Tab-separated table of C-alpha atoms in Angstrom:
chain	number	residue	atom	x	y	z
A	1	MET	CA	-7.604	10.722	13.465
A	2	ALA	CA	-4.574	11.758	15.405
A	3	SER	CA	-3.098	14.987	14.128
A	4	ASP	CA	0.137	14.492	12.283
A	5	ASP	CA	3.255	16.426	12.963
A	6	SER	CA	3.183	18.382	9.728
A	7	VAL	CA	5.983	20.651	10.703
A	8	SER	CA	8.700	18.046	10.343
A	9	LEU	CA	7.290	16.435	7.209
A	10	ARG	CA	8.498	17.123	3.733
A	11	VAL	CA	6.158	17.568	0.789
A	12	THR	CA	6.544	16.585	-2.828
A	13	PRO	CA	6.439	19.096	-5.722
A	14	LEU	CA	2.856	17.942	-6.358
A	15	PHE	CA	1.574	18.747	-2.839
A	16	SER	CA	-0.456	21.803	-3.812
A	17	LEU	CA	-2.002	20.069	-6.801
A	18	CYS	CA	-2.920	17.126	-4.579
A	19	GLN	CA	-4.424	19.593	-2.109
A	20	GLU	CA	-6.336	21.249	-4.844
A	21	LEU	CA	-7.681	17.844	-5.935
A	22	GLY	CA	-9.029	17.273	-2.420
A	23	ALA	CA	-6.459	14.703	-1.248
A	24	ARG	CA	-6.486	13.296	2.194
A	25	PHE	CA	-2.879	13.193	3.371
A	26	THR	CA	-0.904	10.851	5.541
A	27	PRO	CA	2.617	10.922	6.916
A	28	PHE	CA	4.676	8.401	4.996
A	29	ALA	CA	8.451	7.946	5.096
A	30	GLY	CA	8.965	11.498	6.211
A	31	TYR	CA	6.592	12.961	3.610
A	32	ARG	CA	3.088	14.249	3.719
A	33	MET	CA	1.666	12.048	0.949
A	34	ALA	CA	-1.741	11.859	-0.700
A	35	LEU	CA	-3.424	8.805	0.798
A	36	SER	CA	-6.598	9.081	-1.216
A	37	PHE	CA	-8.702	11.536	-3.237
A	38	PRO	CA	-12.420	12.254	-2.941
A	39	ALA	CA	-13.346	9.306	-5.186
A	40	GLY	CA	-12.044	7.017	-2.420
A	41	THR	CA	-9.573	4.112	-2.505
A	42	LEU	CA	-11.977	1.515	-3.908
A	43	ARG	CA	-12.866	3.654	-6.918
A	44	GLU	CA	-9.247	4.747	-7.437
A	45	HIS	CA	-8.280	1.099	-7.419
A	46	GLN	CA	-10.986	0.074	-9.871
A	47	HIS	CA	-10.194	3.054	-12.123
A	48	THR	CA	-6.565	1.902	-12.331
A	49	ARG	CA	-7.677	-1.558	-13.426
A	50	GLU	CA	-10.203	-0.147	-15.946
A	51	ALA	CA	-8.673	3.052	-17.355
A	52	ALA	CA	-5.582	4.910	-15.955
A	53	SER	CA	-4.539	6.511	-12.718
A	54	LEU	CA	-1.883	9.077	-11.953
A	55	PHE	CA	0.168	8.519	-8.809
A	56	ASP	CA	2.688	10.960	-7.306
A	57	VAL	CA	5.687	8.843	-6.256
A	58	SER	CA	8.103	11.747	-6.029
A	59	HIS	CA	9.023	10.688	-2.490
A	60	MET	CA	11.039	7.764	-3.873
A	61	GLY	CA	14.776	8.275	-4.107
A	62	GLN	CA	16.214	8.733	-7.616
A	63	ILE	CA	19.930	8.133	-7.597
A	64	VAL	CA	22.323	8.331	-10.518
A	65	VAL	CA	25.430	6.150	-10.419
A	66	SER	CA	28.069	7.107	-12.997
A	67	GLY	CA	31.751	6.484	-13.696
A	68	PRO	CA	33.677	3.563	-15.264
A	69	ASP	CA	33.122	1.296	-12.251
A	70	ARG	CA	29.365	1.860	-11.988
A	71	VAL	CA	28.488	-1.708	-13.079
A	72	ALA	CA	31.013	-3.244	-10.626
A	73	LEU	CA	29.719	-0.986	-7.833
A	74	LEU	CA	26.098	-2.090	-8.196
A	75	GLU	CA	27.068	-5.703	-8.737
A	76	SER	CA	29.025	-5.522	-5.458
A	77	LEU	CA	25.778	-4.677	-3.583
A	78	THR	CA	23.044	-6.540	-5.506
A	79	PRO	CA	22.484	-9.974	-7.089
A	80	ALA	CA	21.652	-8.381	-10.452
A	81	SER	CA	23.585	-8.932	-13.652
A	82	ILE	CA	24.094	-5.248	-14.413
A	83	ARG	CA	26.751	-6.195	-16.983
A	84	ALA	CA	23.975	-7.834	-18.969
A	85	LEU	CA	21.643	-4.867	-18.687
A	86	PRO	CA	21.497	-3.151	-22.086
A	87	PRO	CA	20.905	0.582	-22.437
A	88	GLY	CA	17.321	1.471	-22.212
A	89	ARG	CA	16.368	-1.404	-19.927
A	90	LEU	CA	15.350	-1.705	-16.297
A	91	ARG	CA	15.893	-4.465	-13.811
A	92	TYR	CA	14.199	-5.176	-10.477
A	93	SER	CA	16.783	-5.903	-7.792
A	94	MET	CA	17.633	-5.435	-4.124
A	95	PHE	CA	20.424	-4.470	-1.780
A	96	THR	CA	21.212	-7.635	0.202
A	97	THR	CA	22.728	-8.161	3.619
A	98	PRO	CA	25.702	-10.476	4.340
A	99	THR	CA	23.186	-13.100	5.450
A	100	GLY	CA	21.130	-12.762	2.263
A	101	GLY	CA	18.329	-10.603	3.727
A	102	VAL	CA	16.929	-7.568	1.965
A	103	LEU	CA	17.862	-3.966	2.882
A	104	ASP	CA	15.721	-2.466	0.133
A	105	ASP	CA	14.227	-3.373	-3.180
A	106	LEU	CA	14.889	-1.124	-6.136
A	107	MET	CA	14.847	-0.600	-9.878
A	108	ILE	CA	18.070	-0.227	-11.801
A	109	ALA	CA	17.954	1.396	-15.247
A	110	CYS	CA	20.778	1.573	-17.748
A	111	ARG	CA	20.606	4.971	-19.404
A	112	GLY	CA	23.706	4.383	-21.538
A	113	ASP	CA	26.259	6.594	-19.802
A	114	ASP	CA	25.008	6.005	-16.280
A	115	LEU	CA	22.700	3.884	-14.192
A	116	MET	CA	19.643	5.258	-12.526
A	117	VAL	CA	18.572	3.593	-9.280
A	118	VAL	CA	15.147	4.195	-7.792
A	119	VAL	CA	14.793	3.268	-4.119
A	120	ASN	CA	12.105	3.382	-1.449
A	121	ALA	CA	11.635	6.753	0.270
A	122	ALA	CA	12.080	5.320	3.782
A	123	ARG	CA	15.479	3.908	2.759
A	124	ARG	CA	16.727	6.777	0.614
A	125	GLU	CA	19.374	8.157	3.029
A	126	ALA	CA	20.492	4.717	4.167
A	127	ASP	CA	20.760	3.476	0.552
A	128	LEU	CA	22.739	6.549	-0.421
A	129	ALA	CA	25.182	5.939	2.438
A	130	HIS	CA	25.382	2.282	1.506
A	131	LEU	CA	26.220	3.141	-2.129
A	132	ARG	CA	28.674	5.865	-1.164
A	133	GLU	CA	30.504	3.596	1.286
A	134	ALA	CA	30.862	1.002	-1.432
A	135	ALA	CA	31.852	3.620	-4.028
A	136	ARG	CA	35.034	4.399	-2.048
A	137	GLY	CA	36.734	1.417	-3.613
A	138	HIS	CA	35.417	2.121	-7.122
A	139	ALA	CA	35.783	4.770	-9.790
A	140	ALA	CA	32.086	5.641	-9.524
A	141	ASP	CA	30.030	8.643	-8.494
A	142	VAL	CA	26.781	8.463	-6.558
A	143	ALA	CA	24.429	11.419	-6.850
A	144	LEU	CA	20.930	11.893	-5.465
A	145	LEU	CA	18.644	13.700	-7.833
A	146	GLU	CA	17.313	16.327	-5.429
A	147	ASP	CA	14.896	18.240	-7.659
A	148	GLN	CA	13.453	15.392	-9.610
A	149	ALA	CA	9.832	14.324	-9.391
A	150	LEU	CA	8.455	10.904	-10.272
A	151	LEU	CA	4.956	10.163	-11.633
A	152	ALA	CA	3.365	6.778	-12.218
A	153	LEU	CA	0.682	6.527	-14.869
A	154	GLN	CA	-0.865	3.070	-14.513
A	155	GLY	CA	-3.694	1.212	-16.171
A	156	PRO	CA	-4.829	-0.241	-19.496
A	157	ALA	CA	-5.380	3.258	-20.954
A	158	ALA	CA	-1.946	4.534	-19.891
A	159	ALA	CA	-0.236	3.837	-23.204
A	160	ALA	CA	-2.910	5.589	-25.247
A	161	VAL	CA	-2.896	8.541	-22.879
A	162	LEU	CA	0.864	9.005	-22.872
A	163	SER	CA	1.190	8.366	-26.601
A	164	ALA	CA	-0.865	11.497	-27.181
A	165	LEU	CA	2.043	13.435	-25.639
A	166	ALA	CA	4.948	11.469	-27.121
A	167	ALA	CA	4.111	9.053	-29.908
A	168	GLY	CA	7.073	6.714	-29.264
A	169	VAL	CA	6.317	5.750	-25.706
A	170	GLY	CA	3.878	3.062	-26.825
A	171	ASP	CA	6.770	1.239	-28.438
A	172	LEU	CA	8.661	0.842	-25.180
A	173	PRO	CA	8.724	-2.802	-24.148
A	174	PHE	CA	7.917	-3.848	-20.543
A	175	LEU	CA	10.871	-2.661	-18.416
A	176	GLY	CA	12.146	-0.495	-21.276
A	177	MET	CA	13.146	3.128	-20.750
A	178	GLY	CA	14.089	6.159	-22.809
A	179	PRO	CA	14.230	9.945	-22.915
A	180	PHE	CA	11.073	11.580	-24.235
A	181	ALA	CA	9.899	15.166	-24.595
A	182	LEU	CA	6.555	15.396	-22.830
A	183	ASP	CA	4.892	18.769	-23.172
A	184	GLY	CA	8.202	20.142	-24.328
A	185	VAL	CA	10.110	18.882	-21.276
A	186	LEU	CA	12.700	16.127	-21.346
A	187	CYS	CA	11.646	13.208	-19.201
A	188	TRP	CA	12.938	9.748	-18.608
A	189	VAL	CA	10.013	7.442	-19.207
A	190	SER	CA	10.028	3.740	-18.333
A	191	ARG	CA	7.382	1.116	-18.993
A	192	SER	CA	7.113	-0.025	-15.428
A	193	GLY	CA	5.071	0.335	-12.273
A	194	TYR	CA	3.926	-1.524	-9.213
A	195	THR	CA	0.232	-2.188	-9.881
A	196	GLY	CA	0.280	-5.229	-12.159
A	197	GLU	CA	-1.119	-3.076	-14.974
A	198	ASP	CA	0.529	-1.729	-18.063
A	199	GLY	CA	1.886	1.693	-17.318
A	200	PHE	CA	4.710	4.169	-17.157
A	201	GLU	CA	6.908	5.895	-14.631
A	202	ILE	CA	7.972	9.405	-15.592
A	203	SER	CA	11.023	11.074	-14.089
A	204	VAL	CA	10.699	14.802	-14.603
A	205	LYS	CA	12.228	17.983	-13.198
A	206	ALA	CA	10.367	19.134	-10.057
A	207	THR	CA	9.744	22.481	-11.625
A	208	HIS	CA	7.912	20.874	-14.543
A	209	VAL	CA	5.917	18.113	-12.842
A	210	GLU	CA	2.807	20.078	-12.011
A	211	PRO	CA	2.036	21.243	-15.559
A	212	LEU	CA	2.709	17.729	-16.809
A	213	ALA	CA	0.446	16.179	-14.145
A	214	ARG	CA	-2.326	18.681	-15.045
A	215	ARG	CA	-1.886	17.803	-18.710
A	216	LEU	CA	-2.266	14.069	-17.950
A	217	LEU	CA	-5.222	14.628	-15.584
A	218	ALA	CA	-6.958	16.658	-18.302
A	219	ASP	CA	-7.382	13.414	-20.229
A	220	PRO	CA	-10.829	12.089	-19.343
A	221	ARG	CA	-9.377	8.578	-18.925
A	222	VAL	CA	-7.034	9.675	-16.135
A	223	ALA	CA	-7.918	10.138	-12.459
A	224	PRO	CA	-5.636	10.830	-9.511
A	225	ALA	CA	-4.978	7.933	-7.077
A	226	GLY	CA	-3.279	7.849	-3.649
A	227	LEU	CA	-0.997	5.649	-1.659
A	228	ALA	CA	-3.844	3.532	-0.267
A	229	ALA	CA	-4.859	2.448	-3.763
A	230	ARG	CA	-1.199	1.875	-4.716
A	231	ASP	CA	-1.001	-0.538	-1.790
A	232	THR	CA	-4.154	-2.549	-2.626
A	233	LEU	CA	-3.039	-2.696	-6.277
A	234	ARG	CA	0.440	-3.997	-5.513
A	235	LEU	CA	-0.969	-6.532	-3.054
A	236	GLU	CA	-3.363	-7.916	-5.708
A	237	ALA	CA	-0.381	-8.022	-8.070
A	238	GLY	CA	1.510	-10.125	-5.509
A	239	LEU	CA	4.352	-7.570	-5.329
A	240	CYS	CA	6.461	-7.162	-2.244
A	241	LEU	CA	6.523	-4.154	0.040
A	242	ASN	CA	9.952	-3.529	1.519
A	243	GLY	CA	9.903	-3.472	5.301
A	244	ALA	CA	6.950	-5.867	5.309
A	245	ASP	CA	7.289	-8.720	2.791
A	246	LEU	CA	11.026	-8.066	2.415
A	247	THR	CA	13.237	-7.354	5.428
A	248	PRO	CA	16.845	-7.940	6.468
A	249	SER	CA	15.723	-11.297	7.880
A	250	ILE	CA	13.857	-12.444	4.664
A	251	THR	CA	15.900	-13.415	1.644
A	252	PRO	CA	14.805	-12.850	-1.981
A	253	VAL	CA	14.674	-16.631	-2.436
A	254	GLU	CA	12.349	-17.055	0.538
A	255	ALA	CA	10.251	-14.242	-0.906
A	256	GLY	CA	9.900	-16.201	-4.171
A	257	LEU	CA	12.143	-13.733	-5.975
A	258	GLY	CA	15.117	-16.077	-6.583
A	259	TRP	CA	15.097	-14.886	-10.220
A	260	VAL	CA	16.667	-11.587	-9.117
A	261	VAL	CA	19.937	-13.542	-8.900
A	262	GLY	CA	21.282	-12.950	-12.406
A	263	ARG	CA	22.575	-15.892	-14.439
A	264	GLU	CA	26.085	-14.444	-14.633
A	265	ARG	CA	26.096	-13.803	-10.905
A	266	ARG	CA	25.411	-17.456	-10.129
A	267	LEU	CA	28.920	-18.114	-11.416
A	268	ASP	CA	30.985	-15.430	-9.731
A	269	GLY	CA	28.714	-14.606	-6.815
A	270	GLN	CA	30.488	-11.643	-5.273
A	271	PHE	CA	27.561	-9.921	-3.603
A	272	PRO	CA	26.420	-9.696	0.007
A	273	GLY	CA	24.838	-12.954	1.110
A	274	SER	CA	25.564	-14.766	-2.184
A	275	ASP	CA	26.517	-18.006	-0.392
A	276	VAL	CA	23.199	-18.051	1.492
A	277	LEU	CA	21.181	-17.354	-1.648
A	278	PHE	CA	23.036	-19.951	-3.727
A	279	GLN	CA	22.393	-22.584	-1.067
A	280	GLN	CA	18.698	-21.660	-0.876
A	281	LEU	CA	18.433	-21.729	-4.676
A	282	ALA	CA	20.044	-25.191	-4.761
A	283	GLU	CA	18.224	-26.794	-1.802
A	284	GLY	CA	15.026	-24.761	-1.624
A	285	PRO	CA	14.362	-22.265	1.143
A	286	ALA	CA	12.958	-23.282	4.559
A	287	TRP	CA	10.495	-20.399	4.444
A	288	CYS	CA	8.321	-19.120	1.632
A	289	ARG	CA	6.187	-16.137	0.872
A	290	VAL	CA	2.699	-17.319	-0.052
A	291	GLY	CA	-0.570	-15.710	-1.065
A	292	LEU	CA	-3.580	-16.379	1.169
A	293	ARG	CA	-7.302	-15.946	0.390
A	294	LEU	CA	-9.319	-15.572	3.539
A	295	ALA	CA	-12.831	-16.815	4.176
A	296	GLY	CA	-15.295	-14.092	5.209
A	297	ARG	CA	-14.647	-10.399	5.020
A	298	ALA	CA	-12.497	-9.643	8.055
A	299	VAL	CA	-9.093	-8.308	6.996
A	300	ALA	CA	-5.821	-9.812	8.145
A	301	ARG	CA	-3.208	-7.110	8.682
A	302	PRO	CA	0.592	-7.441	8.849
A	303	GLY	CA	1.647	-9.248	12.017
A	304	ALA	CA	-1.385	-11.493	12.247
A	305	PRO	CA	-0.276	-15.036	13.233
A	306	VAL	CA	-0.740	-17.835	10.652
A	307	LEU	CA	-1.819	-21.230	12.011
A	308	ASP	CA	-1.463	-24.720	10.533
A	309	PRO	CA	-4.498	-27.040	10.342
A	310	GLN	CA	-3.702	-28.261	13.854
A	311	GLY	CA	-3.888	-24.750	15.188
A	312	ALA	CA	-0.144	-24.325	15.845
A	313	GLU	CA	1.307	-20.936	15.084
A	314	VAL	CA	3.593	-21.478	12.075
A	315	GLY	CA	3.955	-18.137	10.335
A	316	VAL	CA	2.946	-14.533	10.067
A	317	VAL	CA	1.083	-12.215	7.677
A	318	THR	CA	3.482	-9.755	6.102
A	319	SER	CA	0.979	-7.809	3.968
A	320	GLY	CA	-2.802	-7.943	4.109
A	321	GLY	CA	-5.798	-6.053	2.912
A	322	PHE	CA	-9.091	-6.207	1.145
A	323	SER	CA	-8.981	-6.993	-2.563
A	324	PRO	CA	-11.409	-4.739	-4.438
A	325	THR	CA	-11.062	-6.905	-7.635
A	326	LEU	CA	-11.756	-10.219	-5.852
A	327	ASN	CA	-14.078	-8.615	-3.258
A	328	GLN	CA	-12.483	-10.623	-0.458
A	329	PRO	CA	-9.584	-10.240	1.975
A	330	ILE	CA	-6.166	-11.379	0.732
A	331	ALA	CA	-2.792	-11.483	2.346
A	332	MET	CA	0.802	-12.478	1.850
A	333	ALA	CA	2.417	-14.506	4.579
A	334	ARG	CA	5.736	-16.069	5.560
A	335	VAL	CA	5.249	-19.803	6.240
A	336	PRO	CA	7.428	-22.954	6.298
A	337	ALA	CA	8.085	-24.401	2.814
A	338	ALA	CA	6.135	-27.585	3.656
A	339	LEU	CA	2.972	-25.490	4.033
A	340	ALA	CA	3.470	-23.276	0.985
A	341	SER	CA	1.794	-25.214	-1.817
A	342	PRO	CA	-1.313	-23.713	-3.415
A	343	GLY	CA	-4.409	-25.317	-1.937
A	344	GLN	CA	-2.825	-25.755	1.490
A	345	PRO	CA	-5.438	-24.926	4.178
A	346	LEU	CA	-4.176	-22.602	6.930
A	347	ALA	CA	-5.822	-20.152	9.285
A	348	VAL	CA	-5.135	-16.601	10.325
A	349	ARG	CA	-5.807	-15.230	13.795
A	350	VAL	CA	-7.471	-11.828	13.675
A	351	ARG	CA	-8.372	-10.356	17.057
A	352	ASP	CA	-10.000	-13.377	18.789
A	353	HIS	CA	-11.157	-15.091	15.636
A	354	GLN	CA	-9.567	-17.809	13.628
A	355	LEU	CA	-10.206	-17.219	9.929
A	356	ASP	CA	-9.888	-19.994	7.400
A	357	ALA	CA	-7.300	-19.274	4.708
A	358	LEU	CA	-6.163	-21.084	1.587
A	359	VAL	CA	-2.698	-20.803	0.072
A	360	THR	CA	-3.151	-19.271	-3.393
A	361	ALA	CA	-0.723	-18.842	-6.311
A	362	LEU	CA	0.522	-15.308	-6.740
A	363	PRO	CA	-0.378	-12.885	-8.180
A	364	PHE	CA	-3.953	-12.754	-6.973
A	365	VAL	CA	-4.919	-10.785	-10.033
A	366	PRO	CA	-3.029	-11.638	-13.264
A	367	ALA	CA	-0.519	-9.036	-14.423
A	368	ARG	CA	-1.484	-7.187	-17.593
A	369	THR	CA	1.903	-5.668	-18.352
A	370	VAL	CA	2.871	-5.619	-22.017
A	371	GLY	CA	4.933	-8.323	-23.668
A	372	ARG	CA	5.761	-10.154	-20.408
A	373	ALA	CA	9.532	-9.553	-20.691
A	374	CYS	CA	11.843	-12.235	-19.407
A	375	SER	CA	12.904	-10.460	-16.268
A	376	GLY	CA	10.857	-8.420	-13.863
A	377	PRO	CA	8.456	-8.477	-10.975
A	378	SER	CA	5.826	-10.472	-12.907
A	379	GLU	CA	8.107	-13.371	-13.820
A	380	PRO	CA	6.908	-16.732	-12.471
A	381	ARG	CA	8.189	-17.406	-8.966
A	382	ASN	CA	11.063	-19.715	-8.311
A	383	LYS	CA	9.439	-22.812	-6.954
A	384	PRO	CA	11.099	-24.183	-3.793
B	1	MET	CA	-38.706	12.989	20.513
B	2	SER	CA	-35.138	11.791	19.975
B	3	LYS	CA	-31.843	13.468	20.563
B	4	VAL	CA	-28.413	12.652	19.095
B	5	TYR	CA	-25.266	12.682	21.210
B	6	TYR	CA	-21.657	12.408	20.047
B	7	THR	CA	-18.381	11.088	21.474
B	8	GLU	CA	-14.848	12.293	20.982
B	9	ASP	CA	-14.194	8.989	19.176
B	10	HIS	CA	-16.756	10.066	16.525
B	11	GLU	CA	-19.595	7.746	17.494
B	12	TRP	CA	-23.156	8.939	17.632
B	13	ILE	CA	-26.074	7.653	19.666
B	14	ARG	CA	-29.658	8.600	18.922
B	15	VAL	CA	-31.745	8.218	22.066
B	16	GLU	CA	-35.462	7.803	22.021
B	17	ASP	CA	-37.473	8.204	25.295
B	18	GLY	CA	-34.272	7.969	27.348
B	19	LYS	CA	-34.253	4.164	27.346
B	20	GLU	CA	-32.867	2.933	24.053
B	21	GLY	CA	-30.366	4.337	21.672
B	22	THR	CA	-29.106	3.613	18.145
B	23	VAL	CA	-25.351	3.727	17.677
B	24	GLY	CA	-23.115	4.389	14.671
B	25	ILE	CA	-20.085	6.359	13.476
B	26	THR	CA	-20.257	9.900	12.252
B	27	ASP	CA	-19.787	11.233	8.759
B	28	PHE	CA	-16.418	12.640	9.807
B	29	ALA	CA	-15.289	9.181	10.985
B	30	GLN	CA	-16.396	7.409	7.794
B	31	ALA	CA	-14.581	10.041	5.716
B	32	GLN	CA	-11.392	9.580	7.699
B	33	MET	CA	-11.552	5.783	7.383
B	34	GLY	CA	-12.276	5.593	3.685
B	35	ASP	CA	-14.194	2.767	2.052
B	36	VAL	CA	-15.548	0.386	4.698
B	37	VAL	CA	-15.251	-3.286	3.650
B	38	PHE	CA	-16.189	-5.117	6.807
B	39	VAL	CA	-18.004	-4.498	10.035
B	40	GLU	CA	-17.892	-6.832	13.038
B	41	LEU	CA	-20.915	-6.336	15.218
B	42	PRO	CA	-21.454	-7.445	18.823
B	43	PRO	CA	-23.884	-10.334	19.358
B	44	VAL	CA	-27.350	-9.295	20.632
B	45	GLY	CA	-27.281	-9.594	24.417
B	46	THR	CA	-23.726	-8.260	24.756
B	47	VAL	CA	-23.451	-6.141	27.864
B	48	LEU	CA	-21.245	-3.121	27.261
B	49	THR	CA	-19.802	-0.550	29.596
B	50	GLN	CA	-19.179	3.003	28.467
B	51	GLY	CA	-15.967	3.215	26.433
B	52	GLU	CA	-15.683	-0.525	25.896
B	53	GLN	CA	-14.851	-1.783	22.427
B	54	ALA	CA	-18.124	-2.760	20.810
B	55	ALA	CA	-17.458	-3.195	17.092
B	56	VAL	CA	-14.708	-3.293	14.552
B	57	VAL	CA	-14.786	-1.369	11.284
B	58	GLU	CA	-12.370	-2.425	8.592
B	59	SER	CA	-11.715	-0.004	5.772
B	60	VAL	CA	-9.422	-0.579	2.805
B	61	LYS	CA	-6.816	1.309	4.834
B	62	ALA	CA	-7.012	-0.005	8.366
B	63	ALA	CA	-9.127	-1.427	11.174
B	64	SER	CA	-10.851	0.938	13.600
B	65	GLU	CA	-12.841	0.260	16.751
B	66	LEU	CA	-16.232	1.552	17.718
B	67	TYR	CA	-16.585	2.078	21.459
B	68	ALA	CA	-19.851	2.002	23.407
B	69	PRO	CA	-20.856	5.694	23.860
B	70	VAL	CA	-22.688	4.724	27.052
B	71	SER	CA	-23.303	1.517	29.022
B	72	GLY	CA	-26.048	-0.786	27.906
B	73	THR	CA	-27.165	-4.114	26.512
B	74	VAL	CA	-27.198	-4.771	22.732
B	75	VAL	CA	-30.782	-5.411	21.774
B	76	ALA	CA	-30.457	-5.355	17.985
B	77	VAL	CA	-27.804	-5.098	15.295
B	78	ASN	CA	-28.095	-3.786	11.773
B	79	PRO	CA	-28.686	-7.006	9.753
B	80	ASP	CA	-27.753	-5.316	6.450
B	81	LEU	CA	-24.248	-4.157	7.368
B	82	PRO	CA	-22.364	-7.487	6.948
B	83	ASP	CA	-23.435	-7.732	3.294
B	84	ALA	CA	-23.346	-4.033	2.565
B	85	PRO	CA	-20.593	-2.475	4.686
B	86	GLY	CA	-20.401	0.437	2.221
B	87	THR	CA	-23.667	1.712	3.736
B	88	VAL	CA	-21.466	3.057	6.546
B	89	ASN	CA	-19.859	5.400	4.018
B	90	GLU	CA	-23.060	6.256	2.162
B	91	ASP	CA	-25.376	6.952	5.107
B	92	PRO	CA	-23.366	6.818	8.325
B	93	GLN	CA	-26.009	8.481	10.468
B	94	GLY	CA	-28.968	6.708	8.905
B	95	GLU	CA	-29.004	3.305	7.181
B	96	GLY	CA	-25.411	2.732	8.266
B	97	TRP	CA	-26.295	2.348	11.977
B	98	PHE	CA	-24.449	-0.437	13.893
B	99	PHE	CA	-26.607	-1.557	16.856
B	100	ARG	CA	-29.303	-0.601	19.325
B	101	LEU	CA	-28.513	-0.358	23.016
B	102	ALA	CA	-30.858	-0.599	26.050
B	103	LEU	CA	-29.250	1.980	28.249
B	104	THR	CA	-28.294	0.895	31.738
B	105	GLN	CA	-26.705	4.202	32.794
B	106	PRO	CA	-28.661	6.965	31.023
B	107	ASN	CA	-26.931	9.561	33.161
B	108	GLU	CA	-23.760	8.867	31.160
B	109	LEU	CA	-25.320	10.738	28.248
B	110	ALA	CA	-24.318	13.883	30.107
B	111	ASP	CA	-20.669	12.995	29.273
B	112	LEU	CA	-21.350	13.289	25.564
B	113	MET	CA	-21.526	16.210	23.151
B	114	ASP	CA	-24.661	17.554	21.493
B	115	GLN	CA	-24.757	18.384	17.756
B	116	ASP	CA	-23.386	21.934	18.157
B	117	ALA	CA	-20.542	20.947	20.487
B	118	TYR	CA	-19.578	18.066	18.148
B	119	GLU	CA	-19.508	20.353	15.139
B	120	VAL	CA	-17.042	22.618	16.960
B	121	PHE	CA	-14.999	19.569	18.007
B	122	VAL	CA	-14.780	18.285	14.424
B	123	ALA	CA	-13.849	21.703	13.090
B	124	GLU	CA	-10.936	21.760	15.504
B	125	ALA	CA	-9.977	18.153	14.777
B	126	GLY	CA	-10.124	18.949	11.087
B	127	GLU	CA	-7.745	21.862	11.514
B	128	SER	CA	-5.189	19.876	13.420
B	129	ALA	CA	-5.407	16.954	10.935
B	130	GLY	CA	-5.066	19.441	8.062
């Protein structure tokens, strides 16, 4: 209820539309973002699982990397096999630290002549500097797309809704991307998202995003949804939030994302922290990210201590919330590998209560993305 | 004859005959919080001093605390809230009440706002929160 310092906050090109739709705003990564709409987070969440929701994610950084060394540049900073990324395909990856931790998670798309990198808003400037510093030794250009908005249309009805604007989008495979004219405007559309549902992300000029958003919202199957629903959806989908489930002191392997290390990269391994990640892939990590289902209805938030059956503090909740789909509190936590098997009883301390918790396989709610392509956030976890 | 008082933390207390009061959160508070998914109520018999944390409200977004508007002893809690926390959103100043207090310092009611003063307070809070 504290008043936010609106003066220093940026807004996205969809701010006035969100305002018109009755959004409640929150400061997030330097932006004034729509947290929820009058329907409320629970209904926005359910609507995404049942029909389709439109999210404004224009705060995310959209960076184009071009030039003959663009593949080498990104491979010098990430564990991804960009050389094996064909045009029209996306790959989930991360910038790693020399000790194998995560600076940021990101999507890399091959658009043919260049690579498009989408990074978290809070990390945009740091990631840009990171890329530009590395680009010094490469024949590659790094450019932030300043006037580019990003929409996410997510849910089982998303393909039918978007196909009404551009017939071909329904043929995109999971983690496929292409240029499409939507409402007469050229957009880069990818079949991706962070909700566990089928859906699309649409990169469009800032000047054209509002008419496009209105056109999508005019479809009776589409409703607006805010950041709060985006967070409960990604948590149910078992997807990581950078800065919480992924940090510079958590490696992708510990986070169960060892598959981000590309096959070709396991041979040459010239990326930050490669030695640490290879060792963890070979021997199994000492720490693991696990899903927890909590008894009762009290919610475990990030930072809540995780206890073993003897009551010793052994880990910490990295993401936690209430699952609208399961109608119970769920969390992701960092625990020792020996306590990471599904079925393992643990406890979480919330205020002065000790809540029983059970390690659960991720995702909490099965992904319903199309085709289940062989690489991406919904691929089975690397077992320790 | 009952009268409703309000706190700056957006709690309300409806006082009957100056001895007992029913406590909950205001419509403004529930709207700010979003969908309530869990309410932790104090056990009957809990002795509370004014401003002390008395209950926890979890919404899909975050946890919030409810503070005792005035000092008193908890004499009853809303038995329906644990199973239907959404009642706090649907009827915050009616069926969504939290607990009843036997007042031990009724003079503390003078610290609180009446309906008119609270409406002004919320209008100002609403402006600064945008």
